[in-house]
Amino acid sequence: MKKRTHSFRYIFIAVAVLVLMLAACAEEELGSSLPESAEESSTAQSDANNSLGSEEVVESAIVSGDDSLTESSGESETESSQSASNGSFDESSESEGSDEPFIPNAPAESSLPDNSEDSSSTTDTSKPEESSKPEESSKPEESSKPEESSKPDESSKPDESSKPDESSKPDESSKPDESSKPDESSKPDESEDEELPGLEAAEKLPTGYLIYNGAAYAEAKYSETRSQLYADIYARYAYLFPDTRISVVNHPLSAINIKHPEVAALMRNQGDVLDNMQSHIYGDVNFVNLRKTFEAHRGEYMFFKSDYHWTQLGAYYAYCDFAKSIGLTPTPLDEFEDYIVSTDFIGRVYDYAQDERVLSFYDTIHAYMPRKAHTMTVYDGGMNIVDRYDNCIQTRIKSYSCFLTGDRPFSVINVPENDQSKTVIVIKESSGNAFVPFLVEHYGNIIVIDPRHIDINIRDIVTEYEIDDIIFFATASTSNGSTYCDYYHRLIGE
């Protein structure tokens, strides 16, 4: 019995020791787990702080253009540079201190989570290997790599792959303005009459002018008898001066510039007038018919809207035809300085049309300035010098009179750099004033005569100066009247 009692005592002691050992182990395990949880909590807080700091550094570096980015911020920097290269960088948002200046056109909702994950991965890569590193074992950001595999801003690259502004290029690939070229190939303004105001917008006045589409149009009438008289006087000059080339330049009036055929039919066909006049020409006379040229440029600003004169653009086209007719090469228009003399010119059509609407037809006066240095000496009817100018276009005069300073009786333009033996006489009325400046390109001396204001005999001038050319310059209307025919006879003493 005593031996059994001792056995139970030993067993009790062993159980007690075991219980104490188990309790100690449990306490030790509990104590070791508590610091580990605290460390994890501290690590998580540090991760959050480091994540915020890294995101701010990346954003600051992109805005400031700093190249010293960490390796982990490379994706955000790449996305920013791609957005900038695609033209999506908004400088205004940067100047206003926007929080997202580097991806203003990217989908902000989808990019923000990606940026936060980038920042957490930045913390992971920079963390020392002290903890259990749950981020390394699982590594959701590296193994799955949602930002690299999906990469909505890089792999799909909506701004590069699709490139709605570059790859599709609706303005370049389709090029509606170039490939189809509706304004050039089809030319709706010329071929499609419905785009032009019709007859309802035209009014023929009792004075003979036509008010249409913001302009006053004039017409030249044709007289067979008078056209023959002019043809006779031209032939007479050719006979008297066999060594001088006789040219005739009669320009049509503005009715030739009407593009709408039904409206144009309200006026006399100016091309037919020129053709009929040319049919009477005989002898050694160079008649420069401007019909084809003016019809080819119909609709251009060749005539003033409020004045019965033509613009210098119309005079330029006449100069080109004249130059070609005698073997000269006309100077391209773009080689002249286009000087704007006035933008609110109102001409003299109102004096004849007597329609108040004309007073609202403001015109722009373009002057194509001569390229070569020259002088212009002006004489009165008694052949006394009254003015000298260093240019035959005086831009200080804000009207059509800027050309040759108006209708002067007799003027001589000298161009020193041209052949001084090459001389032309221009017998003209006011429409010739815009034409004469272009002759500075070719002649050493240009004698300009307005036969209305001077009574001289040019036979001596032609003989003494060995004149190369005589140009009769007038409108088709003038050359179908009787007055100038008498003037032309008077200039040769007849």
mmCIF file of C-alpha atoms in Angstrom, residues 59-206:
data_model
loop_
_atom_site.group_PDB
_atom_site.id
_atom_site.type_symbol
_atom_site.label_atom_id
_atom_site.label_comp_id
_atom_site.label_asym_id
_atom_site.label_seq_id
_atom_site.Cartn_x
_atom_site.Cartn_y
_atom_site.Cartn_z
ATOM 1 C CA GLU A 59 4.275 63.707 -59.469
ATOM 2 C CA SER A 60 6.675 66.472 -58.493
ATOM 3 C CA ALA A 61 9.403 65.080 -60.724
ATOM 4 C CA ILE A 62 7.082 64.914 -63.748
ATOM 5 C CA VAL A 63 5.822 68.417 -63.261
ATOM 6 C CA SER A 64 9.301 69.819 -62.711
ATOM 7 C CA GLY A 65 10.878 67.673 -65.406
ATOM 8 C CA ASP A 66 13.299 66.030 -62.916
ATOM 9 C CA ASP A 67 15.047 63.025 -64.467
ATOM 10 C CA SER A 68 16.308 61.647 -61.141
ATOM 11 C CA LEU A 69 13.368 59.286 -60.597
ATOM 12 C CA THR A 70 13.558 56.012 -58.706
ATOM 13 C CA GLU A 71 13.396 52.820 -60.653
ATOM 14 C CA SER A 72 9.897 52.140 -59.422
ATOM 15 C CA SER A 73 8.596 55.466 -60.740
ATOM 16 C CA GLY A 74 9.645 54.679 -64.288
ATOM 17 C CA GLU A 75 6.216 53.516 -65.406
ATOM 18 C CA SER A 76 4.519 56.709 -64.326
ATOM 19 C CA GLU A 77 7.267 58.753 -65.981
ATOM 20 C CA THR A 78 6.941 56.751 -69.172
ATOM 21 C CA GLU A 79 3.179 57.261 -69.211
ATOM 22 C CA SER A 80 3.700 60.976 -68.737
ATOM 23 C CA SER A 81 6.225 61.249 -71.559
ATOM 24 C CA GLN A 82 3.957 59.265 -73.870
ATOM 25 C CA SER A 83 1.054 61.569 -73.112
ATOM 26 C CA ALA A 84 3.236 64.600 -73.801
ATOM 27 C CA SER A 85 4.542 63.154 -77.074
ATOM 28 C CA ASN A 86 0.959 62.505 -78.192
ATOM 29 C CA GLY A 87 0.160 66.116 -77.655
ATOM 30 C CA SER A 88 -2.058 65.432 -74.655
ATOM 31 C CA PHE A 89 0.026 67.403 -72.157
ATOM 32 C CA ASP A 90 -2.055 70.334 -71.038
ATOM 33 C CA GLU A 91 0.198 73.258 -70.219
ATOM 34 C CA SER A 92 -2.717 75.218 -68.825
ATOM 35 C CA SER A 93 -3.417 72.555 -66.219
ATOM 36 C CA GLU A 94 0.237 72.625 -65.212
ATOM 37 C CA SER A 95 0.254 76.353 -64.780
ATOM 38 C CA GLU A 96 -2.880 76.175 -62.677
ATOM 39 C CA GLY A 97 -1.290 73.615 -60.321
ATOM 40 C CA SER A 98 -3.405 70.625 -61.299
ATOM 41 C CA ASP A 99 -2.856 67.429 -59.347
ATOM 42 C CA GLU A 100 -2.599 65.381 -62.533
ATOM 43 C CA PRO A 101 -0.862 67.493 -65.162
ATOM 44 C CA PHE A 102 0.997 64.531 -66.608
ATOM 45 C CA ILE A 103 -2.067 62.536 -67.763
ATOM 46 C CA PRO A 104 -4.845 65.085 -68.228
ATOM 47 C CA ASN A 105 -6.430 63.232 -71.142
ATOM 48 C CA ALA A 106 -6.010 59.723 -69.717
ATOM 49 C CA PRO A 107 -8.919 58.015 -67.888
ATOM 50 C CA ALA A 108 -8.286 59.304 -64.350
ATOM 51 C CA GLU A 109 -10.486 56.740 -62.595
ATOM 52 C CA SER A 110 -8.565 53.753 -63.942
ATOM 53 C CA SER A 111 -5.125 55.297 -63.621
ATOM 54 C CA LEU A 112 -5.394 56.348 -59.984
ATOM 55 C CA PRO A 113 -5.571 52.791 -58.542
ATOM 56 C CA ASP A 114 -2.655 51.850 -60.753
ATOM 57 C CA ASN A 115 -0.626 54.749 -59.424
ATOM 58 C CA SER A 116 -1.384 53.738 -55.799
ATOM 59 C CA GLU A 117 -0.311 50.184 -56.524
ATOM 60 C CA ASP A 118 2.838 51.512 -58.105
ATOM 61 C CA SER A 119 3.546 53.438 -54.911
ATOM 62 C CA SER A 120 3.023 50.329 -52.735
ATOM 63 C CA SER A 121 5.325 48.332 -54.935
ATOM 64 C CA THR A 122 7.822 51.125 -54.588
ATOM 65 C CA THR A 123 7.664 50.670 -50.809
ATOM 66 C CA ASP A 124 8.034 46.908 -51.221
ATOM 67 C CA THR A 125 11.163 47.140 -53.315
ATOM 68 C CA SER A 126 12.738 49.676 -51.012
ATOM 69 C CA LYS A 127 11.848 47.731 -47.770
ATOM 70 C CA PRO A 128 14.634 45.719 -46.021
ATOM 71 C CA GLU A 129 14.174 41.955 -45.587
ATOM 72 C CA GLU A 130 13.375 42.119 -41.862
ATOM 73 C CA SER A 131 9.741 41.125 -41.853
ATOM 74 C CA SER A 132 8.136 37.989 -43.122
ATOM 75 C CA LYS A 133 7.799 39.835 -46.412
ATOM 76 C CA PRO A 134 4.266 38.836 -47.298
ATOM 77 C CA GLU A 135 4.530 41.189 -50.243
ATOM 78 C CA GLU A 136 7.505 39.229 -51.623
ATOM 79 C CA SER A 137 6.047 35.772 -51.073
ATOM 80 C CA SER A 138 2.808 36.582 -52.785
ATOM 81 C CA LYS A 139 4.030 39.573 -54.734
ATOM 82 C CA PRO A 140 0.668 40.380 -56.260
ATOM 83 C CA GLU A 141 2.124 43.434 -57.940
ATOM 84 C CA GLU A 142 5.044 41.527 -59.538
ATOM 85 C CA SER A 143 3.704 38.043 -60.211
ATOM 86 C CA SER A 144 0.379 39.091 -61.605
ATOM 87 C CA LYS A 145 1.723 42.490 -62.574
ATOM 88 C CA PRO A 146 -1.632 44.047 -63.280
ATOM 89 C CA GLU A 147 0.051 47.247 -64.407
ATOM 90 C CA GLU A 148 2.343 45.550 -66.900
ATOM 91 C CA SER A 149 0.079 42.854 -68.235
ATOM 92 C CA SER A 150 -2.941 45.036 -68.628
ATOM 93 C CA LYS A 151 -1.263 48.439 -68.662
ATOM 94 C CA PRO A 152 -4.254 50.288 -70.054
ATOM 95 C CA ASP A 153 -2.111 53.326 -70.670
ATOM 96 C CA GLU A 154 0.825 51.478 -72.317
ATOM 97 C CA SER A 155 -0.143 48.133 -73.793
ATOM 98 C CA SER A 156 -3.461 49.244 -75.140
ATOM 99 C CA LYS A 157 -2.035 52.739 -75.546
ATOM 100 C CA PRO A 158 -5.243 54.431 -76.582
ATOM 101 C CA ASP A 159 -3.256 57.550 -77.330
ATOM 102 C CA GLU A 160 -0.730 55.735 -79.571
ATOM 103 C CA SER A 161 -2.202 52.572 -81.038
ATOM 104 C CA SER A 162 -5.534 54.014 -81.899
ATOM 105 C CA LYS A 163 -4.192 57.536 -82.196
ATOM 106 C CA PRO A 164 -7.423 59.063 -83.385
ATOM 107 C CA ASP A 165 -5.572 62.244 -84.135
ATOM 108 C CA GLU A 166 -2.639 60.611 -85.961
ATOM 109 C CA SER A 167 -3.214 57.073 -87.206
ATOM 110 C CA SER A 168 -6.737 57.585 -88.409
ATOM 111 C CA LYS A 169 -5.927 61.186 -89.253
ATOM 112 C CA PRO A 170 -9.341 62.150 -90.574
ATOM 113 C CA ASP A 171 -7.894 65.438 -91.725
ATOM 114 C CA GLU A 172 -4.974 63.816 -93.595
ATOM 115 C CA SER A 173 -5.804 60.269 -94.620
ATOM 116 C CA SER A 174 -9.241 61.078 -95.883
ATOM 117 C CA LYS A 175 -8.242 64.640 -96.699
ATOM 118 C CA PRO A 176 -11.636 65.813 -97.878
ATOM 119 C CA ASP A 177 -10.151 69.169 -98.773
ATOM 120 C CA GLU A 178 -7.353 67.668 -100.905
ATOM 121 C CA SER A 179 -8.324 64.282 -102.269
ATOM 122 C CA SER A 180 -11.863 65.163 -103.143
ATOM 123 C CA LYS A 181 -11.029 68.864 -103.463
ATOM 124 C CA PRO A 182 -14.593 70.080 -103.823
ATOM 125 C CA ASP A 183 -13.355 73.625 -104.266
ATOM 126 C CA GLU A 184 -10.989 72.726 -107.126
ATOM 127 C CA SER A 185 -12.124 69.614 -108.968
ATOM 128 C CA SER A 186 -15.844 70.193 -108.856
ATOM 129 C CA LYS A 187 -15.537 73.952 -108.327
ATOM 130 C CA PRO A 188 -19.087 74.419 -107.073
ATOM 131 C CA ASP A 189 -18.719 78.181 -107.164
ATOM 132 C CA GLU A 190 -18.258 78.050 -110.926
ATOM 133 C CA SER A 191 -20.192 75.065 -112.146
ATOM 134 C CA GLU A 192 -23.073 74.991 -109.654
ATOM 135 C CA ASP A 193 -25.134 78.070 -110.350
ATOM 136 C CA GLU A 194 -27.476 77.357 -107.433
ATOM 137 C CA GLU A 195 -24.748 78.460 -105.024
ATOM 138 C CA LEU A 196 -24.743 81.922 -106.593
ATOM 139 C CA PRO A 197 -27.522 84.466 -106.116
ATOM 140 C CA GLY A 198 -29.984 84.143 -108.960
ATOM 141 C CA LEU A 199 -32.112 86.548 -110.950
ATOM 142 C CA GLU A 200 -34.092 87.512 -107.879
ATOM 143 C CA ALA A 201 -30.939 89.197 -106.522
ATOM 144 C CA ALA A 202 -30.265 91.186 -109.707
ATOM 145 C CA GLU A 203 -31.727 94.515 -110.697
ATOM 146 C CA LYS A 204 -31.057 96.284 -113.972
ATOM 147 C CA LEU A 205 -31.251 100.036 -113.429
ATOM 148 C CA PRO A 206 -32.594 102.526 -116.003
#
